Short mmCIF file of C-alpha atoms in Angstrom, two decimals:
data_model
loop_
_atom_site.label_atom_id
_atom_site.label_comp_id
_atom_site.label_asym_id
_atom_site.label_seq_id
_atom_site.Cartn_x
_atom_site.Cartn_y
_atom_site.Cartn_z
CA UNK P 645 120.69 -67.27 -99.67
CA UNK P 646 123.93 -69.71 -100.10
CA UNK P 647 124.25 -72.50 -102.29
CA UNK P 648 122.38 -74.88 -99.82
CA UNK P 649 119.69 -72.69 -100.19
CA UNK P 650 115.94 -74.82 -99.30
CA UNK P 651 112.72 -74.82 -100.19
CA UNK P 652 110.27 -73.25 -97.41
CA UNK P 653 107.53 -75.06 -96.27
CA UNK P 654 105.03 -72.55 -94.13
CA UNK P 655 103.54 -75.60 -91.59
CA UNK P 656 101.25 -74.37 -88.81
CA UNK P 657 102.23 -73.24 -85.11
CA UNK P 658 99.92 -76.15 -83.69
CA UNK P 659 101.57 -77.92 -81.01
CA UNK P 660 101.54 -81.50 -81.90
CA UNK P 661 102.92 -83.94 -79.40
CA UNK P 662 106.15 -86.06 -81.23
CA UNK P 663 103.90 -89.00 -79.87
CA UNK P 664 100.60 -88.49 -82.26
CA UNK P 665 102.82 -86.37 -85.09
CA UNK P 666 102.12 -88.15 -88.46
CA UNK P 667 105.49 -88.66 -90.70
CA UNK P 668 103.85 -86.20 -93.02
CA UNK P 669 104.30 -83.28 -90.59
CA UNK P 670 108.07 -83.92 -91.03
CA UNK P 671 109.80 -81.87 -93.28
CA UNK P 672 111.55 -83.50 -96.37
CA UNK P 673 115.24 -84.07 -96.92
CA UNK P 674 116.75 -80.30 -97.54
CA UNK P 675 113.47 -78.89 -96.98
CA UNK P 676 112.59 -75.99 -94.37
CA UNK P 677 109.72 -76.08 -91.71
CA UNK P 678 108.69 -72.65 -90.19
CA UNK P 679 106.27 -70.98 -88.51
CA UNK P 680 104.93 -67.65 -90.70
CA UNK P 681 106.30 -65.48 -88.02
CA UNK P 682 110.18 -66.76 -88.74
CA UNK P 683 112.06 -65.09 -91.80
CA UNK P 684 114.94 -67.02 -93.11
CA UNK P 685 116.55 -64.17 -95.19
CA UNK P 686 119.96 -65.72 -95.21
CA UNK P 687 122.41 -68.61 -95.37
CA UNK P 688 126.16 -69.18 -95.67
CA UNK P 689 127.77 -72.34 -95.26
CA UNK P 690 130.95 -73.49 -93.99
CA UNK P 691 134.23 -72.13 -95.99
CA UNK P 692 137.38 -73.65 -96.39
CA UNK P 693 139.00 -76.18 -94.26
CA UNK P 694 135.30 -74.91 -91.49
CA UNK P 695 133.59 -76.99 -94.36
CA UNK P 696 133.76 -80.64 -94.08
CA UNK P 697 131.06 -82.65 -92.69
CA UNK P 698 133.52 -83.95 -89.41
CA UNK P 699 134.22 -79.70 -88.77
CA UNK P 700 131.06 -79.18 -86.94
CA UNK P 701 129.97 -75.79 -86.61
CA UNK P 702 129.57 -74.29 -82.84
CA UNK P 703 128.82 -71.04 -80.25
CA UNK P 704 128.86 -67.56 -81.05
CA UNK P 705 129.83 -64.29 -79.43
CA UNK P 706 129.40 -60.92 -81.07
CA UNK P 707 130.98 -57.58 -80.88
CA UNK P 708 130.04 -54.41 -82.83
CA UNK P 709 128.89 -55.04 -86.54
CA UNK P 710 130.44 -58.76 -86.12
CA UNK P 711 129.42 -62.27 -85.49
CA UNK P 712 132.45 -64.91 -84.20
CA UNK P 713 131.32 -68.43 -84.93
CA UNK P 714 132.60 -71.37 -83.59
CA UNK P 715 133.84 -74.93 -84.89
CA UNK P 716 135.73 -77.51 -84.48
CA UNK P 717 138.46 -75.96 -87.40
CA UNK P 718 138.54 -72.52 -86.07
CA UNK P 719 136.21 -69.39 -86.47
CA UNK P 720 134.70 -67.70 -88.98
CA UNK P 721 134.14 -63.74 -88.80
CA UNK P 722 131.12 -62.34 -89.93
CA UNK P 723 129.92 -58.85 -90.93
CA UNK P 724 126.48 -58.82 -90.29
CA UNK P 725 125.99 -55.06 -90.27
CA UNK P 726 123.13 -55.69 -93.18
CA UNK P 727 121.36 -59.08 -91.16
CA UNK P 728 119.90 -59.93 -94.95
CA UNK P 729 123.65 -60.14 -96.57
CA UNK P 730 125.56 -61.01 -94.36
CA UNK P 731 129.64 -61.26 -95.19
CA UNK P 732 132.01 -63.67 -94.29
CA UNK P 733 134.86 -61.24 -93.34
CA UNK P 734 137.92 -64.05 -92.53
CA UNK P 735 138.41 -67.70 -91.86
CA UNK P 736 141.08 -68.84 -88.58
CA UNK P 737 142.11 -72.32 -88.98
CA UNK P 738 142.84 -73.57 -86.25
CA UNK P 739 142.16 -76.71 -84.68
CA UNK P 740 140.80 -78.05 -81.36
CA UNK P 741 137.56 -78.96 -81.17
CA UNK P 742 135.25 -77.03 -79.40
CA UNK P 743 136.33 -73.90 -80.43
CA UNK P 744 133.42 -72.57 -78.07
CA UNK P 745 134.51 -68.21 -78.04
CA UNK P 746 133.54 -65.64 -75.73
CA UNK P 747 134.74 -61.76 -76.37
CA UNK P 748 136.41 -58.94 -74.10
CA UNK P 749 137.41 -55.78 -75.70
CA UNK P 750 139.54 -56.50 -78.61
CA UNK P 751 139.85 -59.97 -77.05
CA UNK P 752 138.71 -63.06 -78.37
CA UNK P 753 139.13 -66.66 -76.10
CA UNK P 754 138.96 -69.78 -77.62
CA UNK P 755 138.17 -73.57 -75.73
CA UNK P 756 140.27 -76.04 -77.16
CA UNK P 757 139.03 -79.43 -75.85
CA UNK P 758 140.58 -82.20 -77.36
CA UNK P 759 144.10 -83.18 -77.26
CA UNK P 760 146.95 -81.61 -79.34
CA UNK P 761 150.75 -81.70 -79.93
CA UNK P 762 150.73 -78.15 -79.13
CA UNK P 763 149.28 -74.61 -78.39
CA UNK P 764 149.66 -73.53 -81.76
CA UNK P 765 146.95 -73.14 -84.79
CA UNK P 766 149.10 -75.58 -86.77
CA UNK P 767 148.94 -78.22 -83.87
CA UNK P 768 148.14 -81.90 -84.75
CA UNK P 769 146.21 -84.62 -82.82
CA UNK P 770 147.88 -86.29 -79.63
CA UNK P 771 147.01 -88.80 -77.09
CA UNK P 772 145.24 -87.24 -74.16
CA UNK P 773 147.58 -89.95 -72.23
CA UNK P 774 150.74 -88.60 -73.54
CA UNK P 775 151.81 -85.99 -70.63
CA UNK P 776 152.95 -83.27 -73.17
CA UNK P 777 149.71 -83.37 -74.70
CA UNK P 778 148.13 -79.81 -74.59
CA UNK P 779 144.32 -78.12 -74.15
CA UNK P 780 142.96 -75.16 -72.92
CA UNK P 781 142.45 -71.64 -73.81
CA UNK P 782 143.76 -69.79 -76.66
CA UNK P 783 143.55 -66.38 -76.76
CA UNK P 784 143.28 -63.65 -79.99
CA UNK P 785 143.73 -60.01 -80.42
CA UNK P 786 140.56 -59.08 -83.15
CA UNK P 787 141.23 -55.52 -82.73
CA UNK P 788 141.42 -55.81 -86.47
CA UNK P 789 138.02 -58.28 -87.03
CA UNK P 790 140.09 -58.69 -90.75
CA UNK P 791 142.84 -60.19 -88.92
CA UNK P 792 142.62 -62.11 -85.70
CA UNK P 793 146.61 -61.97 -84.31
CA UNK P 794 147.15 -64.89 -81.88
CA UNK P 795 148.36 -63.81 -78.26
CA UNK P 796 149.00 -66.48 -75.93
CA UNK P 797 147.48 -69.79 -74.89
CA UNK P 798 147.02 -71.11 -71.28
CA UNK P 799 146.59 -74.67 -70.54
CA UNK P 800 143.97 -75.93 -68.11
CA UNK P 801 142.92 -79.25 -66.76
CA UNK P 802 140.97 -81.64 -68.70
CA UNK P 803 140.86 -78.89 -71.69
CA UNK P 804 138.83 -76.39 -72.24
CA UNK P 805 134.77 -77.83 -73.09
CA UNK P 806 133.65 -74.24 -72.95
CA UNK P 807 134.31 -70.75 -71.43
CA UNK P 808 132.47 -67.66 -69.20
CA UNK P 809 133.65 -64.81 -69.35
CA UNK P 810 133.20 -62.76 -66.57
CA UNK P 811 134.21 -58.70 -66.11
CA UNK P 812 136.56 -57.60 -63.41
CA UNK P 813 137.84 -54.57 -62.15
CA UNK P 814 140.37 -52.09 -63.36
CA UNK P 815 140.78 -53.17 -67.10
CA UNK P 816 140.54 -57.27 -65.85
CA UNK P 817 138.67 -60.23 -67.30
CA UNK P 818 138.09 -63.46 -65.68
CA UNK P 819 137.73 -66.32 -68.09
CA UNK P 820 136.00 -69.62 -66.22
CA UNK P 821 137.16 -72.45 -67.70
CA UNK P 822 134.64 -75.57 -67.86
CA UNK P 823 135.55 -79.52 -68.34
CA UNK P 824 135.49 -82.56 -67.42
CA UNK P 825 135.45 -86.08 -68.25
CA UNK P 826 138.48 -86.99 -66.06
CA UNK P 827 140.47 -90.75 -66.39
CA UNK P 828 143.46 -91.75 -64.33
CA UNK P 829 145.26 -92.29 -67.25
CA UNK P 830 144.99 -88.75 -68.38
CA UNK P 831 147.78 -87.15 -66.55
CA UNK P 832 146.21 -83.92 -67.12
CA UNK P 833 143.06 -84.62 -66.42
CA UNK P 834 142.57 -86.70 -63.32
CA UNK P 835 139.91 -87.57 -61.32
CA UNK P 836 137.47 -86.70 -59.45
CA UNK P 837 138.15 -83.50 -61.17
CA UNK P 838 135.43 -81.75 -59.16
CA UNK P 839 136.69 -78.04 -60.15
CA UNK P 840 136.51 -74.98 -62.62
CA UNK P 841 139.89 -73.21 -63.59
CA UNK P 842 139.92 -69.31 -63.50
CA UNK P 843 142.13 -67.66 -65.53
CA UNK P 844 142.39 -63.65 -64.78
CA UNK P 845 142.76 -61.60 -67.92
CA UNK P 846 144.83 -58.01 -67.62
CA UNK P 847 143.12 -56.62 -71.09
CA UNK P 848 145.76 -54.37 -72.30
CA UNK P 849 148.52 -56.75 -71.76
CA UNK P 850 146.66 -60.19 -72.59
CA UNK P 851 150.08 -61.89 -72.84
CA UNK P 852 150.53 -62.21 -68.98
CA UNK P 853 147.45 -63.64 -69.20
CA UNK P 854 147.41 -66.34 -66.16
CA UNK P 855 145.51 -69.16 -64.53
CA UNK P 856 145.28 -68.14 -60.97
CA UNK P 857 142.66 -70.85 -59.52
CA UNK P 858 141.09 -73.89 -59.51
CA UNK P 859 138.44 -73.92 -57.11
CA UNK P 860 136.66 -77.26 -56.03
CA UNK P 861 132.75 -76.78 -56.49
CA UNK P 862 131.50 -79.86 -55.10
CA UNK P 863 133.80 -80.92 -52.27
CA UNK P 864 131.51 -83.88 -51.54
CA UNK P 865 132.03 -85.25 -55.17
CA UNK P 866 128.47 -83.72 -56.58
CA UNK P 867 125.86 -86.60 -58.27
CA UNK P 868 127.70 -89.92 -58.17
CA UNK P 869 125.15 -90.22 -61.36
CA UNK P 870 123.73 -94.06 -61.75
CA UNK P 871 124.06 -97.27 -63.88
CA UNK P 872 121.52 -97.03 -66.17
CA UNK P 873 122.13 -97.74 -69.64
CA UNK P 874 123.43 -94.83 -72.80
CA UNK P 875 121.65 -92.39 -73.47
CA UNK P 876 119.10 -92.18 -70.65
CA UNK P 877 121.11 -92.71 -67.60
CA UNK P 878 122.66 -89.50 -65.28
CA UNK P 879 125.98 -88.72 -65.46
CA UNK P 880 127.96 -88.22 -62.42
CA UNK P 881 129.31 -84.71 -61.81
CA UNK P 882 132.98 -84.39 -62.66
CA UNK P 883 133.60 -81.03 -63.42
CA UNK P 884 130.91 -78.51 -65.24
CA UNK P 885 129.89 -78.56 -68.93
CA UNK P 886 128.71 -75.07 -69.41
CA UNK P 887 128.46 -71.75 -66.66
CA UNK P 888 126.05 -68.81 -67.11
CA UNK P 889 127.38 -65.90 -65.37
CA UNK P 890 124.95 -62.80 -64.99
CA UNK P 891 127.53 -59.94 -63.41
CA UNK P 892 125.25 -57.14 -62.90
CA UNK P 893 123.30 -59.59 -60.66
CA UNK P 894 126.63 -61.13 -59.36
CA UNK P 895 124.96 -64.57 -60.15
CA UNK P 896 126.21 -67.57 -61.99
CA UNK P 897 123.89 -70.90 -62.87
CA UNK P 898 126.19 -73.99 -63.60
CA UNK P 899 125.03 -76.86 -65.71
CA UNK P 900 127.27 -79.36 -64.15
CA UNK P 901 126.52 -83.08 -65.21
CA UNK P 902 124.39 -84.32 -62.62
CA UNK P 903 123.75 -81.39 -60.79
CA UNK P 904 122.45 -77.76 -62.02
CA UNK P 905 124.06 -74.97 -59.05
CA UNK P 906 123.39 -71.51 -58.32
CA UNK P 907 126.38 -69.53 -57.50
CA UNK P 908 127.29 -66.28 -56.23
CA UNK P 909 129.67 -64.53 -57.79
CA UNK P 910 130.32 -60.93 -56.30
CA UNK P 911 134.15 -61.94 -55.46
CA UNK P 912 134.83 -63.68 -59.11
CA UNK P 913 137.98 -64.97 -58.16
CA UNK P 914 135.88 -66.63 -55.41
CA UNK P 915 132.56 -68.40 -56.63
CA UNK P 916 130.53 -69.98 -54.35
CA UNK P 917 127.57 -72.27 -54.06
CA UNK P 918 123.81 -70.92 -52.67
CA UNK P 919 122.12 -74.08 -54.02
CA UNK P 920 121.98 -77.13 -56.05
CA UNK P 921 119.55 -79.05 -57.59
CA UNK P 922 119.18 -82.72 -59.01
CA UNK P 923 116.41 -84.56 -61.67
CA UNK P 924 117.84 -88.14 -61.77
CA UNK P 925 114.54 -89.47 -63.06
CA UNK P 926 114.64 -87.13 -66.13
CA UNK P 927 117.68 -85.18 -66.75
CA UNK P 928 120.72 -87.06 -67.96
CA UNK P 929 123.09 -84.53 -68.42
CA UNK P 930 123.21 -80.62 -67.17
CA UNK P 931 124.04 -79.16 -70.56
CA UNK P 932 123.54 -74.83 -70.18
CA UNK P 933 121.74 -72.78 -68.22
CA UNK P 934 120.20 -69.28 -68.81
CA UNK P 935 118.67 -66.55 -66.44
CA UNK P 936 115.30 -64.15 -67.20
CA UNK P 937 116.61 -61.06 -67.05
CA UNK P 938 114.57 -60.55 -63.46
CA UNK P 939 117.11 -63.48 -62.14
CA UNK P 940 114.52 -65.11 -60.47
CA UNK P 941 113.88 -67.71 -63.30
CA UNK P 942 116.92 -70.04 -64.53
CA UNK P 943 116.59 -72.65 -67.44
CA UNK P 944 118.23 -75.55 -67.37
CA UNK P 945 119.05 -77.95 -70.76
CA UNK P 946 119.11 -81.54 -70.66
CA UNK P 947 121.40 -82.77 -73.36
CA UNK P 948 120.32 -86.27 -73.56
CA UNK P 949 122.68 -88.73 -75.67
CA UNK P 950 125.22 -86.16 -75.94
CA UNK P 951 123.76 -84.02 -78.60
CA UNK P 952 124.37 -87.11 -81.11
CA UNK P 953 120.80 -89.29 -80.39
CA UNK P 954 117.38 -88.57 -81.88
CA UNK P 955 115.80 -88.49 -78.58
CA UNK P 956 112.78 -86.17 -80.31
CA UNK P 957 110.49 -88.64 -80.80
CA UNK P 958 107.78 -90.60 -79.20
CA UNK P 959 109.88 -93.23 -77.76
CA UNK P 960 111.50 -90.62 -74.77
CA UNK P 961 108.53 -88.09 -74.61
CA UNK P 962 108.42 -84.58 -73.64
CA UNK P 963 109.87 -84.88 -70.51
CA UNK P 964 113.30 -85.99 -71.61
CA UNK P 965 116.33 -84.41 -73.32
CA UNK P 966 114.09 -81.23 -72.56
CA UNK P 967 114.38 -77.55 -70.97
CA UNK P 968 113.92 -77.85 -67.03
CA UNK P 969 112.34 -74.04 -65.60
CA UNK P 970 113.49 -73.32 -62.19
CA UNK P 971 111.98 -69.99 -60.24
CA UNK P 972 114.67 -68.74 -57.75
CA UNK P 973 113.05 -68.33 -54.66
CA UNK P 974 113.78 -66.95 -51.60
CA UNK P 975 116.85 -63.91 -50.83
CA UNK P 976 120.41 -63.98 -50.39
CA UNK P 977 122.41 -66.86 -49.43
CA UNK P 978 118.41 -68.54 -48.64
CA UNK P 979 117.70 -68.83 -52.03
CA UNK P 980 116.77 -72.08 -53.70
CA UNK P 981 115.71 -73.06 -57.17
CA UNK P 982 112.67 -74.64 -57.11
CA UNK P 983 111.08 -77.21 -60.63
CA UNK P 984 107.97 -75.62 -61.86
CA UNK P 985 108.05 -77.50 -65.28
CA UNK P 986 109.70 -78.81 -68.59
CA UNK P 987 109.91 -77.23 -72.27
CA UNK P 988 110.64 -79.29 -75.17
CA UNK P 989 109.93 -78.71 -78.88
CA UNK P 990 106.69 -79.62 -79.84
CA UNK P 991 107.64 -81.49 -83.01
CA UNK P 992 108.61 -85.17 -83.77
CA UNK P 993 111.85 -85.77 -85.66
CA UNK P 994 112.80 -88.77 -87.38
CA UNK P 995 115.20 -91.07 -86.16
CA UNK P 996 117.90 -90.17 -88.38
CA UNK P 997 117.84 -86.34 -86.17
CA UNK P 998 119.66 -85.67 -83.80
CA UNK P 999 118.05 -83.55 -81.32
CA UNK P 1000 117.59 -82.93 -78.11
CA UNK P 1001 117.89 -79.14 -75.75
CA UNK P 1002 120.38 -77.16 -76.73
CA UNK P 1003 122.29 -73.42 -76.67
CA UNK P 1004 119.97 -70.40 -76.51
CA UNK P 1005 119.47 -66.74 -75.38
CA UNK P 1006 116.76 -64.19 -74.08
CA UNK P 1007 115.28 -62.03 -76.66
CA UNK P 1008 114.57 -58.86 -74.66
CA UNK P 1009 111.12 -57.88 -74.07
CA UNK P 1010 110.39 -56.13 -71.18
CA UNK P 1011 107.98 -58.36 -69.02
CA UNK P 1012 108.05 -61.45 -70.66
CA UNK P 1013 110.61 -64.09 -70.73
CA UNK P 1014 111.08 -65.66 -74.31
CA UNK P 1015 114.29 -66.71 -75.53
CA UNK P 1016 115.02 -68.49 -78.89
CA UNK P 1017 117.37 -71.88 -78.81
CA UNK P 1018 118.76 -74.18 -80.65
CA UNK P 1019 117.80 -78.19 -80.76
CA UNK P 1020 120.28 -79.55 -83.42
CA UNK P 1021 118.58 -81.25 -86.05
CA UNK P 1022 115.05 -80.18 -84.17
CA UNK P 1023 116.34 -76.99 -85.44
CA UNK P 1024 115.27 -73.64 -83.77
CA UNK P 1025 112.41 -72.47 -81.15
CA UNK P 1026 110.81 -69.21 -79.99
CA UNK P 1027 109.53 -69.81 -76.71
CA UNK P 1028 107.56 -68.22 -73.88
CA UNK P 1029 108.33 -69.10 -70.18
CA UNK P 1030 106.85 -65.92 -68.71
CA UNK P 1031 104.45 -68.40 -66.90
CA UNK P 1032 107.00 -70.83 -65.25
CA UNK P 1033 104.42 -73.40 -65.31
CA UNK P 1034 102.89 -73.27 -68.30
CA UNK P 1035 105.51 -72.27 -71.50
CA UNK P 1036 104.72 -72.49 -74.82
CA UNK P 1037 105.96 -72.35 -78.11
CA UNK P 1038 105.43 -68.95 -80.49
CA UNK P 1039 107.65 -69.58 -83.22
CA UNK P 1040 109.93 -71.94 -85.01
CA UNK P 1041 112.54 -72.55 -87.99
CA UNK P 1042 113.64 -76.15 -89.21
CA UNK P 1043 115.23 -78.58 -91.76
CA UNK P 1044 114.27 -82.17 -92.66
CA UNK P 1045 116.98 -84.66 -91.95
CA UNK P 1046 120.46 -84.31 -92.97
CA UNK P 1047 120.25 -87.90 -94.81
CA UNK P 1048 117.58 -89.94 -94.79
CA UNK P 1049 119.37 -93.53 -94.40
CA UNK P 1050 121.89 -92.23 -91.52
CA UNK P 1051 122.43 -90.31 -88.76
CA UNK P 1052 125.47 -87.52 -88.82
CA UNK P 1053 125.43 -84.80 -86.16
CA UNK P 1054 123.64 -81.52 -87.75
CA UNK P 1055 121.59 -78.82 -86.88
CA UNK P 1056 121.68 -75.83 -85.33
CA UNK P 1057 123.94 -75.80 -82.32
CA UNK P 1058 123.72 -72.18 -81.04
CA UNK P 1059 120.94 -69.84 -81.96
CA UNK P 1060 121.13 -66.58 -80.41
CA UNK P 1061 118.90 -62.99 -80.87
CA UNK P 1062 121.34 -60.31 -81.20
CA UNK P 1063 119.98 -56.47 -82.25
CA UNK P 1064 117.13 -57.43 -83.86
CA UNK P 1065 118.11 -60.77 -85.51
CA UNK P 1066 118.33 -64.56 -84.91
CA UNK P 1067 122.07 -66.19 -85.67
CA UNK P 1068 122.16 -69.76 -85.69
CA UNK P 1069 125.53 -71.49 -86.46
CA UNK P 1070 124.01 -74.60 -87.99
CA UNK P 1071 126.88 -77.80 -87.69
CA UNK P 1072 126.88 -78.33 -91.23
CA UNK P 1073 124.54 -75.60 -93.49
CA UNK P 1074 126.58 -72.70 -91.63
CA UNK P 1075 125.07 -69.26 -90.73
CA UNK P 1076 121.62 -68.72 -91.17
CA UNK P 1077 119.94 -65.41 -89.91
CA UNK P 1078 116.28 -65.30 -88.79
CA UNK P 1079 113.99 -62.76 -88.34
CA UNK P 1080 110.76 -62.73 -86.27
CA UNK P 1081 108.06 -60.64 -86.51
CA UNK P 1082 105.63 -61.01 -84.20
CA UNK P 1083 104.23 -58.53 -82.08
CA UNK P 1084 105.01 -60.74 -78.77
CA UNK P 1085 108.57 -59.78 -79.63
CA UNK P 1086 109.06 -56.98 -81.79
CA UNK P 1087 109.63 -55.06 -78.82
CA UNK P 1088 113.08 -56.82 -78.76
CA UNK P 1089 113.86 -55.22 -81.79
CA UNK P 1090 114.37 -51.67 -79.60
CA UNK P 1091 117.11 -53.13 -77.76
CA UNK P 1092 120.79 -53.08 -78.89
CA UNK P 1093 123.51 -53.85 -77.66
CA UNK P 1094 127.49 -53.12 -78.83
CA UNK P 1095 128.87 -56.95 -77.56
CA UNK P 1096 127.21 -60.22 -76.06
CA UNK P 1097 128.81 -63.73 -74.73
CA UNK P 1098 125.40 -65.17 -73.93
CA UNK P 1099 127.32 -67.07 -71.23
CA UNK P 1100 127.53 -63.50 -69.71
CA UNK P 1101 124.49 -62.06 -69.67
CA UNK P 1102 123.54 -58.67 -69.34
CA UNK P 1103 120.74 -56.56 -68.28
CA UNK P 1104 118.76 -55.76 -70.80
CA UNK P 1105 116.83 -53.20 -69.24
CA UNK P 1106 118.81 -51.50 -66.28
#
């Protein structure tokens, strides 16, 4: 346990609805909630110039014996070959927030999304409106996890918010580029910016490394979103904030702003729609998406407010800033996602949280789909949608409010079960790793895997 080590609070697995949850069921200030089945048996926090309070921490992608985590700074390297003492192995500073990473081979790909003097990892800030301005993708060589060597960096409209990686053939990688946000004074980042950029990775010779396409996704201009005020109101669609690819299905799910899309994806240098979907009365924003491992289940996030809003509380209800379950119906290019209900933690938060759906992943068991996720400040949930209709919580892990008298973006902003273990790269307490025990998902435990972008998801039991 690191220095910001808590005290644990065992509270009960009772679903209590944020509306009738007494302020006594909230944990404390630097306190942890948790279900008995959830093990916190470790925590590291930030290092170096990853540790101030404004260098959030953010995704994850793991190869081998080690974790990559995300922030704003740079990444952090992790050897988490013993889940209970975990290592920090090396710290990359280097700039541009996200810092969202996905993995190929020896090749690590970072999303740079906000605007810099240059490619570099000694790059300052610069006006998005200045034309020599740069974002996009940065890519690594961690053939040597000790020492990440820089490669090349492509630039790509509107930045990079996040990135998909997505396998191709004969020793290629495609890496789909999401953003958005577009402004006509941007100059690279115009509107109606209704596209993805694909770059096409040769993985022994990263440096030629280029972006080959930009393909439109919603040629009619996608959810022309509403008027209604911050943070409840749905954004139009102007580019996608997060894509899901699963390859051995050749599917993709795109959370897209006001619209959540199923894609096909057999020619990856050619996506294309099947079907779209639309929840203007509850969903704000089309944060993530992720698959069952059957691929006939996808769930959608809503990131109400933007991640920074305590929208887990009585006041916006269970139906808001919540997971959306979709079954995939239907065969071939006839398929359609259909609504069969919403998910959201079943916990109130104070109003100093932020919280609201965020980044998770499957744990594998055969039969079931649960998958464990993060909620920022609403900290982590182990959840069962093997009944579309009906999910339900069967584990959890949480902190009491970052301050008491303010609100500051914290929490846990990716959680993810990898071989056995939950990682969650917390914004501000840094890696914590989880273990469950509980017989609805030990089986999980059996399954292991030697990489995993869980925007590329594989299949866990072909």
């Amino acid at each position: 346990m690191g220095s910001l080590a808590a005290l644990v609070v065992a509270v009960s697995t009772a679903l209590v609805a944020p509306a009738t949850a007494a302020s006594a069921d909230i944990p404390g200030r630097d306190e942890i909630a948790k279900s008995p089945n959830m093990h916190h048996l470790a925590n590291i926090p930030k290092q170096g110039p990853l540790a101030p309070e404004t260098a959030y921490g953010s995704d994850w992608a793991f190869k081998g014996k080690y974790a990559y985590g995300g922030n704003y700074e740079g990444f952090t390297v992790y050897d988490i070959s013993r889940p209970a003492k975990p290592k920090v192995v090396t710290v990359v500073h280097c700039p541009g927030s996200q810092n969202d990473v996905s993995i190929a081979g020896n090749l690590l790909f970072l999303s740079t999304d906000s605007s810099r003097s240059d490619d570099s990892c000694k790059s300052t800030p610069k006006p998005v409106t200045d034309k020599s301005a740069w974002e996009g993708i940065k890519i690594f060589d961690i053939s040597n996890p000790a020492a990440p060597a820089y490669v090349k960096a492509i630039e790509t409209k509107c930045g990079s918010h996040t990135n998909t990686m997505v396998p191709g053939k004969r020793g290629t990688a495609y890496i789909y580029v999401s953003s958005y946000n577009p402004d006509s004074t941007y100059p690279d980042c115009q509107p109606p910016h209704d596209l993805i950029s694909i770059i096409k990775v040769p993985l022994k010779k990263p440096a030629d490394a280029t972006l080959i396409k930009e393909p439109v996704l919603f040629p009619d201009g996608g959810n022309p979103g509403d008027n209604l005020p911050y943070p409840e109101g749905t954004r139009a669609t102007s580019g996608c904030h997060d894509l899901t690819a699963y390859p051995d299905k050749d599917l993709m799910a795109g959370a897209c702003m006001g619209d959540g899309v199923l894609f096909d994806i057999s020619n990856p240098e050619n996506p294309r729609t099947i079907n779209s979907v639309r929840d203007d009365k509850n969903f704000a924003f089309w944060h993530s998406a992720t698959f069952n491992n059957r691929a006939n289940k996808v769930v959608f996030t809503d990131e109400l407010g933007g991640g920074s809003a305590a929208t887990c509380n009585a006041t916006i209800g269970m139906e808001k800033g919540a997971n959306a379950i979709y079954d995939i119906v239907g065969k071939g290019d006839k398929r359609k996602l259909r609504f069969r209900s919403y998910y959201k933690i079943p916990r109130a938060n104070t109003d100093t949280e932020n919280c609201v759906a965020h980044n998770g992943s499957l744990i594998p068991v055969k039969g079931k789909d649960i998958m464990v996720q993060a909620w920022y400040q609403g900290g982590i949930s182990v959840w069962d949608f093997t009944d579309s209709r009906k999910p339900k919580e069967i584990g959890f892990f949480e902190r009491g409010p970052l301050y008491d008298d303010k609100l500051v973006l914290a929490g846990s902003w990716s959680a993810y079960y990898y071989n056995g273990y939950i990682y969650s790269n917390d914004i501000q307490k840094g890696l914590d790793v989880i273990d469950i025990r509980d017989r609805r998902t030990d089986k999980g435990k059996r399954v292991w895997l030697s990489e995993l972008n869980t925007q590329t998801q594989p299949d866990y039991f072909d």
